[in-house]
Tab-separated table of C-alpha atoms in Angstrom:
chain	number	residue	atom	x	y	z
A	7	MET	CA	-0.044	-0.079	-0.036
A	8	SER	CA	1.310	3.383	-1.002
A	9	ASN	CA	1.903	5.758	2.103
A	10	SER	CA	2.168	8.969	-0.072
A	11	ARG	CA	-1.115	10.309	1.709
A	12	ARG	CA	0.379	9.711	5.159
A	13	SER	CA	3.748	11.487	4.037
A	14	PHE	CA	1.808	14.330	2.835
A	15	THR	CA	-0.061	15.014	6.328
A	16	LYS	CA	3.444	14.613	8.056
A	17	CYS	CA	5.179	16.712	5.418
A	18	MET	CA	2.596	19.478	6.190
A	19	LEU	CA	3.654	19.491	9.690
A	20	ALA	CA	7.351	19.922	8.772
A	21	VAL	CA	9.067	23.100	10.032
A	22	SER	CA	9.376	25.847	7.501
A	23	ALA	CA	12.428	27.807	6.474
A	24	GLY	CA	12.500	31.658	7.038
A	25	VAL	CA	11.263	33.884	4.607
A	26	VAL	CA	12.216	37.401	3.535
A	27	ALA	CA	9.361	39.878	4.040
A	28	ALA	CA	10.130	42.571	1.661
A	29	PRO	CA	8.463	43.098	-1.544
A	30	LEU	CA	10.261	42.509	-4.662
A	31	ALA	CA	10.216	42.836	-8.545
A	32	ILE	CA	11.737	39.943	-10.394
A	33	ALA	CA	12.999	40.127	-13.932
A	34	GLY	CA	11.457	37.499	-15.993
A	35	PRO	CA	12.267	35.983	-19.385
A	36	ALA	CA	11.859	38.052	-22.374
A	37	GLY	CA	8.203	38.532	-23.502
A	38	ALA	CA	6.800	38.616	-26.923
A	39	ALA	CA	8.145	41.179	-29.492
A	40	THR	CA	6.369	44.675	-29.630
A	41	ASN	CA	6.989	46.866	-32.569
A	42	GLY	CA	10.093	44.855	-33.258
A	43	ALA	CA	11.649	45.151	-29.863
A	44	GLU	CA	11.644	42.591	-26.973
A	45	ALA	CA	9.781	43.360	-23.928
A	46	ALA	CA	11.048	42.096	-20.657
A	47	SER	CA	8.241	40.927	-18.422
A	48	LYS	CA	8.302	41.563	-14.664
A	49	THR	CA	6.686	39.827	-11.824
A	50	THR	CA	6.058	42.026	-8.912
A	51	ILE	CA	5.337	40.342	-5.431
A	52	LYS	CA	3.931	42.198	-2.214
A	53	VAL	CA	3.009	41.304	1.281
A	54	VAL	CA	-0.604	41.785	1.824
A	55	ALA	CA	-0.701	40.343	5.362
A	56	SER	CA	1.862	38.804	7.783
A	57	GLY	CA	2.221	36.896	11.139
A	58	LEU	CA	-0.480	34.446	9.977
A	59	LYS	CA	-0.706	31.377	12.036
A	60	ASN	CA	-0.298	28.079	9.914
A	61	PRO	CA	-2.133	29.617	7.049
A	62	ARG	CA	-3.545	27.095	4.509
A	63	ASP	CA	-5.677	28.768	1.861
A	64	VAL	CA	-7.037	32.146	0.469
A	65	THR	CA	-10.273	32.767	-1.335
A	66	ALA	CA	-10.694	35.835	-3.298
A	67	LEU	CA	-14.304	37.158	-3.046
A	68	ALA	CA	-16.174	39.027	-6.131
A	69	ASP	CA	-16.118	42.233	-3.956
A	70	GLY	CA	-12.415	42.199	-3.657
A	71	SER	CA	-12.208	40.857	-0.031
A	72	LEU	CA	-10.031	37.979	0.782
A	73	LEU	CA	-10.441	35.262	3.170
A	74	VAL	CA	-7.516	33.179	4.624
A	75	ALA	CA	-8.009	29.785	6.621
A	76	GLU	CA	-5.435	29.754	9.501
A	77	SER	CA	-5.003	26.288	11.104
A	78	GLY	CA	-3.608	28.231	14.417
A	79	GLU	CA	-1.234	27.003	16.729
A	80	GLY	CA	-2.639	23.963	18.416
A	81	LEU	CA	-2.943	24.080	22.233
A	82	PRO	CA	-0.398	26.708	23.681
A	83	GLY	CA	1.897	25.123	26.121
A	84	CYS	CA	1.428	21.645	24.796
A	85	PRO	CA	4.181	19.345	26.125
A	86	VAL	CA	6.772	18.358	23.529
A	87	GLY	CA	6.319	14.839	22.307
A	88	GLN	CA	2.533	15.178	22.763
A	89	VAL	CA	-0.064	16.119	20.271
A	90	CYS	CA	-2.628	18.498	21.699
A	91	VAL	CA	-6.163	19.973	20.704
A	92	GLY	CA	-6.746	23.718	21.138
A	93	LYS	CA	-8.875	26.378	19.908
A	94	THR	CA	-6.534	28.731	17.785
A	95	GLY	CA	-7.770	28.193	14.383
A	96	ALA	CA	-9.238	31.186	12.719
A	97	VAL	CA	-10.579	33.094	9.598
A	98	TYR	CA	-8.791	36.117	8.410
A	99	LYS	CA	-10.064	38.813	6.205
A	100	VAL	CA	-8.630	41.528	4.214
A	101	LYS	CA	-10.889	44.203	2.896
A	102	GLY	CA	-9.475	47.234	1.400
A	103	SER	CA	-7.238	48.788	4.101
A	104	TRP	CA	-8.711	46.812	6.856
A	105	GLN	CA	-7.541	43.167	7.951
A	106	GLY	CA	-7.988	41.015	10.807
A	107	ARG	CA	-9.422	37.874	12.373
A	108	VAL	CA	-13.207	37.659	11.734
A	109	VAL	CA	-13.619	34.347	13.415
A	110	THR	CA	-11.512	32.915	16.091
A	111	GLY	CA	-11.612	29.887	18.657
A	112	LEU	CA	-11.675	27.198	15.762
A	113	THR	CA	-10.281	23.862	16.393
A	114	SER	CA	-6.444	23.440	15.867
A	115	PHE	CA	-4.318	20.512	16.740
A	116	GLY	CA	-0.516	19.729	16.563
A	117	PRO	CA	2.556	18.497	18.448
A	118	GLY	CA	4.120	20.580	21.260
A	119	ALA	CA	7.096	22.549	20.162
A	120	ALA	CA	10.427	22.962	21.772
A	121	PRO	CA	11.494	26.360	22.732
A	122	GLY	CA	12.452	28.182	19.571
A	123	ALA	CA	11.007	25.643	17.335
A	124	ALA	CA	8.340	26.517	14.877
A	125	ILE	CA	4.752	25.949	16.165
A	126	GLN	CA	3.058	23.528	13.725
A	127	ALA	CA	-0.670	22.793	13.491
A	128	LEU	CA	-3.590	21.427	11.427
A	129	GLY	CA	-7.004	22.835	11.493
A	130	PRO	CA	-9.095	25.301	9.175
A	131	ALA	CA	-7.709	24.408	5.642
A	132	SER	CA	-10.038	26.377	3.418
A	133	VAL	CA	-12.877	28.890	3.840
A	134	LEU	CA	-15.998	30.138	2.007
A	135	PRO	CA	-18.570	32.584	2.487
A	136	ASP	CA	-21.790	30.870	3.828
A	137	PRO	CA	-24.995	31.964	2.066
A	138	ASN	CA	-26.733	32.102	5.128
A	139	GLY	CA	-24.307	34.282	6.987
A	140	GLY	CA	-20.802	33.609	8.501
A	141	TYR	CA	-18.343	31.486	6.846
A	142	LEU	CA	-17.963	27.598	5.898
A	143	VAL	CA	-14.846	26.210	7.062
A	144	LEU	CA	-13.245	22.996	5.747
A	145	ASN	CA	-11.111	21.477	8.473
A	146	SER	CA	-8.110	19.108	7.837
A	147	GLY	CA	-7.251	16.206	9.754
A	148	GLY	CA	-5.178	12.966	9.053
A	149	PHE	CA	-6.823	9.995	10.701
A	150	ASN	CA	-9.898	7.945	10.610
A	151	SER	CA	-12.887	8.167	13.118
A	152	ASP	CA	-11.248	6.288	15.963
A	153	GLY	CA	-8.104	8.503	15.657
A	154	ARG	CA	-10.116	11.534	15.794
A	155	ALA	CA	-12.062	10.351	18.667
A	156	ALA	CA	-8.629	9.355	20.491
A	157	LEU	CA	-8.074	13.338	20.443
A	158	GLY	CA	-11.159	13.957	22.636
A	159	PRO	CA	-14.604	15.648	22.031
A	160	GLU	CA	-12.815	19.060	21.047
A	161	ALA	CA	-11.480	17.383	18.021
A	162	LYS	CA	-15.093	16.601	16.620
A	163	THR	CA	-14.953	19.195	13.913
A	164	LEU	CA	-11.623	18.058	12.483
A	165	GLY	CA	-12.085	16.444	9.114
A	166	THR	CA	-15.424	18.199	8.405
A	167	LEU	CA	-17.274	21.129	6.703
A	168	MET	CA	-18.760	23.440	9.462
A	169	ARG	CA	-20.613	26.578	9.683
A	170	THR	CA	-19.223	29.264	11.701
A	171	ARG	CA	-22.350	30.800	12.582
A	172	ASP	CA	-23.828	27.955	14.844
A	173	GLY	CA	-20.918	25.385	14.719
A	174	SER	CA	-23.058	22.927	12.837
A	175	ILE	CA	-21.414	20.217	10.560
A	176	VAL	CA	-22.330	20.333	6.999
A	177	ALA	CA	-20.231	17.339	5.934
A	178	ASP	CA	-18.305	14.763	7.919
A	179	TYR	CA	-15.523	13.618	5.588
A	180	VAL	CA	-13.667	11.575	8.253
A	181	ASP	CA	-16.845	9.330	8.871
A	182	HIS	CA	-17.470	8.977	5.190
A	183	GLU	CA	-14.065	7.618	4.528
A	184	THR	CA	-14.135	5.455	7.669
A	185	ARG	CA	-17.543	3.913	6.834
A	186	LEU	CA	-17.112	3.747	3.072
A	187	ASN	CA	-13.518	3.756	2.270
A	188	PRO	CA	-14.059	4.402	-1.552
A	189	ASP	CA	-10.538	3.738	-2.675
A	190	GLY	CA	-10.385	0.380	-0.556
A	191	ARG	CA	-7.205	1.256	1.015
A	192	GLU	CA	-6.620	1.834	4.753
A	193	PRO	CA	-9.270	4.352	5.791
A	194	TYR	CA	-7.614	7.881	6.151
A	195	SER	CA	-9.043	11.219	5.802
A	196	ASN	CA	-7.226	14.609	5.221
A	197	PRO	CA	-9.649	17.288	3.667
A	198	TRP	CA	-7.764	19.837	1.694
A	199	LYS	CA	-9.757	22.227	-0.524
A	200	VAL	CA	-13.692	23.049	-0.934
A	201	LEU	CA	-15.305	24.525	-3.824
A	202	ARG	CA	-18.860	25.783	-4.120
A	203	SER	CA	-20.584	24.052	-7.072
A	204	GLY	CA	-24.142	25.267	-7.626
A	205	SER	CA	-26.128	24.676	-4.399
A	206	SER	CA	-23.374	21.808	-3.507
A	207	TYR	CA	-19.813	21.732	-2.427
A	208	LEU	CA	-16.904	19.635	-3.830
A	209	ALA	CA	-14.121	18.870	-1.592
A	210	THR	CA	-10.728	17.194	-2.167
A	211	ASP	CA	-9.649	14.697	0.362
A	212	ALA	CA	-5.885	14.260	0.014
A	213	GLY	CA	-5.815	11.327	2.628
A	214	ALA	CA	-8.742	9.563	1.216
A	215	ASN	CA	-7.817	9.914	-2.623
A	216	THR	CA	-11.262	11.174	-3.334
A	217	VAL	CA	-13.089	14.257	-4.469
A	218	LEU	CA	-16.582	14.383	-2.500
A	219	ARG	CA	-19.881	16.297	-3.247
A	220	THR	CA	-22.032	17.393	-0.527
A	221	ALA	CA	-25.566	18.491	-1.187
A	222	GLY	CA	-28.889	18.771	0.942
A	223	GLY	CA	-27.076	17.528	3.893
A	224	THR	CA	-25.693	14.214	2.113
A	225	THR	CA	-22.068	13.652	1.195
A	226	SER	CA	-21.338	11.176	-1.872
A	227	THR	CA	-18.099	10.090	-3.525
A	228	GLU	CA	-17.895	12.005	-6.708
A	229	PHE	CA	-14.801	9.951	-7.940
A	230	VAL	CA	-11.521	8.258	-6.775
A	231	LEU	CA	-8.592	9.741	-7.899
A	232	PRO	CA	-6.462	7.239	-10.071
A	233	THR	CA	-3.334	6.134	-8.705
A	234	ASN	CA	0.242	6.815	-10.175
A	235	GLU	CA	3.112	4.980	-11.223
A	236	ASN	CA	4.002	1.981	-8.972
A	237	ASP	CA	0.458	2.161	-7.356
A	238	ARG	CA	1.221	5.290	-5.627
A	239	ASP	CA	-1.680	7.202	-4.550
A	240	GLY	CA	-2.913	10.198	-6.583
A	241	VAL	CA	-3.514	12.674	-3.478
A	242	PRO	CA	-6.234	15.050	-4.786
A	243	THR	CA	-5.300	18.562	-3.546
A	244	GLY	CA	-6.353	21.732	-5.553
A	245	ILE	CA	-9.662	22.167	-7.267
A	246	ALA	CA	-10.938	25.036	-9.454
A	247	ARG	CA	-13.780	25.627	-11.921
A	248	ALA	CA	-13.565	27.849	-15.021
A	249	ALA	CA	-16.359	30.318	-16.144
A	250	ASP	CA	-17.719	27.657	-18.743
A	251	GLY	CA	-18.054	25.035	-15.925
A	252	THR	CA	-15.050	22.895	-16.487
A	253	THR	CA	-13.609	21.677	-12.969
A	254	TYR	CA	-9.903	21.001	-12.710
A	255	VAL	CA	-8.462	18.740	-10.025
A	256	ALA	CA	-4.717	18.313	-9.108
A	257	GLY	CA	-3.020	15.122	-7.939
A	258	LEU	CA	-0.033	15.883	-5.687
A	259	GLY	CA	1.766	12.779	-6.924
A	260	VAL	CA	4.328	13.242	-4.034
A	261	TYR	CA	7.322	12.327	-6.136
A	262	ALA	CA	8.879	14.431	-9.017
A	263	GLY	CA	7.172	14.623	-12.139
A	264	GLN	CA	4.225	12.615	-10.906
A	265	SER	CA	1.814	15.376	-10.218
A	266	ARG	CA	-1.272	15.507	-12.430
A	267	ILE	CA	-4.166	17.888	-13.464
A	268	TYR	CA	-7.180	16.078	-14.317
A	269	LYS	CA	-10.246	17.622	-16.332
A	270	VAL	CA	-13.465	16.476	-14.898
A	271	GLY	CA	-15.834	15.379	-17.763
A	272	ALA	CA	-19.242	13.441	-17.663
A	273	ASN	CA	-17.384	10.201	-17.202
A	274	GLY	CA	-15.240	11.439	-14.357
A	275	PRO	CA	-11.720	12.757	-14.328
A	276	GLU	CA	-9.923	12.673	-17.466
A	277	LEU	CA	-6.084	12.988	-17.453
A	278	TRP	CA	-5.331	16.501	-18.804
A	279	VAL	CA	-1.750	17.611	-17.978
A	280	THR	CA	1.005	15.494	-16.647
A	281	GLY	CA	4.682	15.586	-15.770
A	282	LEU	CA	4.390	18.284	-12.803
A	283	THR	CA	5.719	18.122	-9.060
A	284	ASN	CA	3.699	18.555	-6.270
A	285	VAL	CA	0.791	20.816	-7.302
A	286	VAL	CA	-1.177	21.929	-4.241
A	287	ASP	CA	-3.577	24.380	-5.576
A	288	LEU	CA	-5.361	25.635	-8.579
A	289	ALA	CA	-7.246	28.755	-9.659
A	290	VAL	CA	-8.565	30.011	-12.828
A	291	ALA	CA	-7.598	33.722	-13.980
A	292	PRO	CA	-10.100	35.998	-15.675
A	293	ASN	CA	-8.199	35.385	-19.060
A	294	GLY	CA	-9.046	31.860	-18.573
A	295	ASP	CA	-5.660	30.617	-17.863
A	296	LEU	CA	-5.177	27.889	-15.096
A	297	ILE	CA	-2.942	28.929	-12.333
A	298	ALA	CA	-1.033	26.199	-10.532
A	299	LEU	CA	0.921	26.415	-7.155
A	300	THR	CA	3.391	23.733	-6.300
A	301	TYR	CA	4.574	23.038	-2.705
A	302	THR	CA	8.144	22.304	-3.325
A	303	PRO	CA	9.970	20.453	-6.200
A	304	GLY	CA	11.927	18.458	-3.447
A	305	TYR	CA	8.999	16.962	-1.390
A	306	LEU	CA	10.962	14.922	0.880
A	307	GLU	CA	14.063	17.393	1.173
A	308	ASP	CA	14.616	19.437	4.277
A	309	PRO	CA	14.908	22.479	4.049
A	310	PRO	CA	12.256	22.659	1.549
A	311	GLN	CA	13.052	23.970	-2.010
A	312	PRO	CA	11.002	27.051	-3.313
A	313	SER	CA	7.414	26.673	-4.280
A	314	LYS	CA	6.627	27.598	-7.874
A	315	VAL	CA	3.527	29.362	-9.696
A	316	LEU	CA	2.751	27.869	-13.034
A	317	LYS	CA	0.372	29.409	-15.784
A	318	ILE	CA	-1.276	26.809	-17.997
A	319	ASP	CA	-2.996	27.755	-21.227
A	320	THR	CA	-6.390	25.679	-21.229
A	321	THR	CA	-6.433	25.744	-25.095
A	322	THR	CA	-2.888	24.599	-25.871
A	323	LYS	CA	-2.113	23.092	-22.391
A	324	ALA	CA	1.348	24.725	-22.425
A	325	VAL	CA	2.920	25.232	-19.008
A	326	THR	CA	4.805	28.298	-18.223
A	327	GLU	CA	6.512	29.245	-15.055
A	328	ILE	CA	5.796	32.714	-13.561
A	329	PRO	CA	9.136	33.840	-12.271
A	330	THR	CA	9.122	34.365	-8.399
A	331	GLY	CA	12.780	34.431	-7.834
A	332	ASP	CA	12.741	31.716	-5.174
A	333	ARG	CA	10.529	34.109	-2.983
A	334	LEU	CA	8.020	31.443	-2.183
A	335	ILE	CA	8.665	28.920	0.619
A	336	MET	CA	6.016	26.246	1.370
A	337	GLY	CA	3.225	27.890	-0.438
A	338	THR	CA	-0.192	25.987	0.276
A	339	GLY	CA	-2.915	28.089	-1.158
A	340	LEU	CA	-3.682	30.582	-4.044
A	341	ASP	CA	-6.479	32.114	-5.692
A	342	VAL	CA	-6.751	34.881	-8.339
A	343	ASN	CA	-8.881	38.008	-7.942
A	344	ARG	CA	-11.055	39.965	-10.316
A	345	ASP	CA	-8.169	42.068	-11.574
A	346	GLY	CA	-6.102	38.976	-12.446
A	347	GLN	CA	-3.540	39.246	-9.330
A	348	VAL	CA	-2.558	36.059	-8.058
A	349	LEU	CA	-2.825	35.595	-4.105
A	350	ILE	CA	-0.634	33.177	-2.409
A	351	VAL	CA	-0.330	31.762	1.092
A	352	ASN	CA	3.281	31.564	1.715
A	353	ASN	CA	5.540	30.098	4.528
A	354	ALA	CA	2.322	28.075	5.648
A	355	ARG	CA	4.409	26.238	8.548
A	356	GLY	CA	4.575	28.326	11.742
A	357	THR	CA	3.156	31.304	13.001
A	358	SER	CA	5.192	33.688	10.572
A	359	GLY	CA	2.867	32.944	7.434
A	360	GLU	CA	2.114	35.439	4.891
A	361	LEU	CA	-0.427	36.251	2.318
A	362	LEU	CA	1.152	37.605	-0.663
A	363	SER	CA	-0.058	39.279	-4.050
A	364	LEU	CA	1.762	38.405	-7.336
A	365	THR	CA	1.279	40.619	-10.455
A	366	TYR	CA	2.827	39.268	-13.621
């Protein structure tokens, strides 16, 4: 049995390298000729927010606001060598010149940290506005029902999609995986991203190798992501939908060159782009390009190698790297706003996380 999905959860709790907080402009490759002259393209990266606690994903809203899911810092004071559950997860919002946490006290868990070590945690992984008020928060996990129960009653929202306005559970992905185990492997759930799909919600479960649909209080398996070479788990991560309704799903693949992007058709996921490495999130730009974020090209290396941002032409499937000057370390989430700016969650391990904007 492949252990890639367990490796993914463990790697997400690895100590992150430090980052440089200053904005920078990066000279990119030569652009297309204009009036007979070569135009140099430039990428500008700016810090939108800093001091984020184990941030995981960003959602760009139609009004220009941004939402960040913070997994928090577990239980402050948790003894080294133990895993503790706390209430330090949050939803962070940026709206114009104002920014701050609009929801706090969400469930967060992680190991106790030695003095001076980065505090690592899992908890809120993705966030959407709730049409009925408040927010819908997808919580990560890394276990089955027994493993969650062993953490105590405060862990009941881990591995679920929940409403912040009343704490109710919209979908329990850990329960779904434990009872049904759609991929037939060891039951193991770790929800990663959530996407609104009409009146329902699609979620990727990187631990269960599934994409799940929740509608009317019922969760069903949309499809199981195919395995890769040598029967390794596909590990679904990013999910995005284009204006024409096309849905794209990324498979982490873990090892170099094994990450894939699938285009979801009437018959399920169809292999679309291959040969990528560690794609953790996807978003669709206003011009129709698919933007992909890689976690690190050296998944099992420590310290991690820089994350990368890729632009994929959805007509030709041509993949182009957007230059970032190795500025990104442990990027875990991205979205594209109405103006075409790419928003990236950076340095996502520890309590010095950032939200960056990238203009290219």
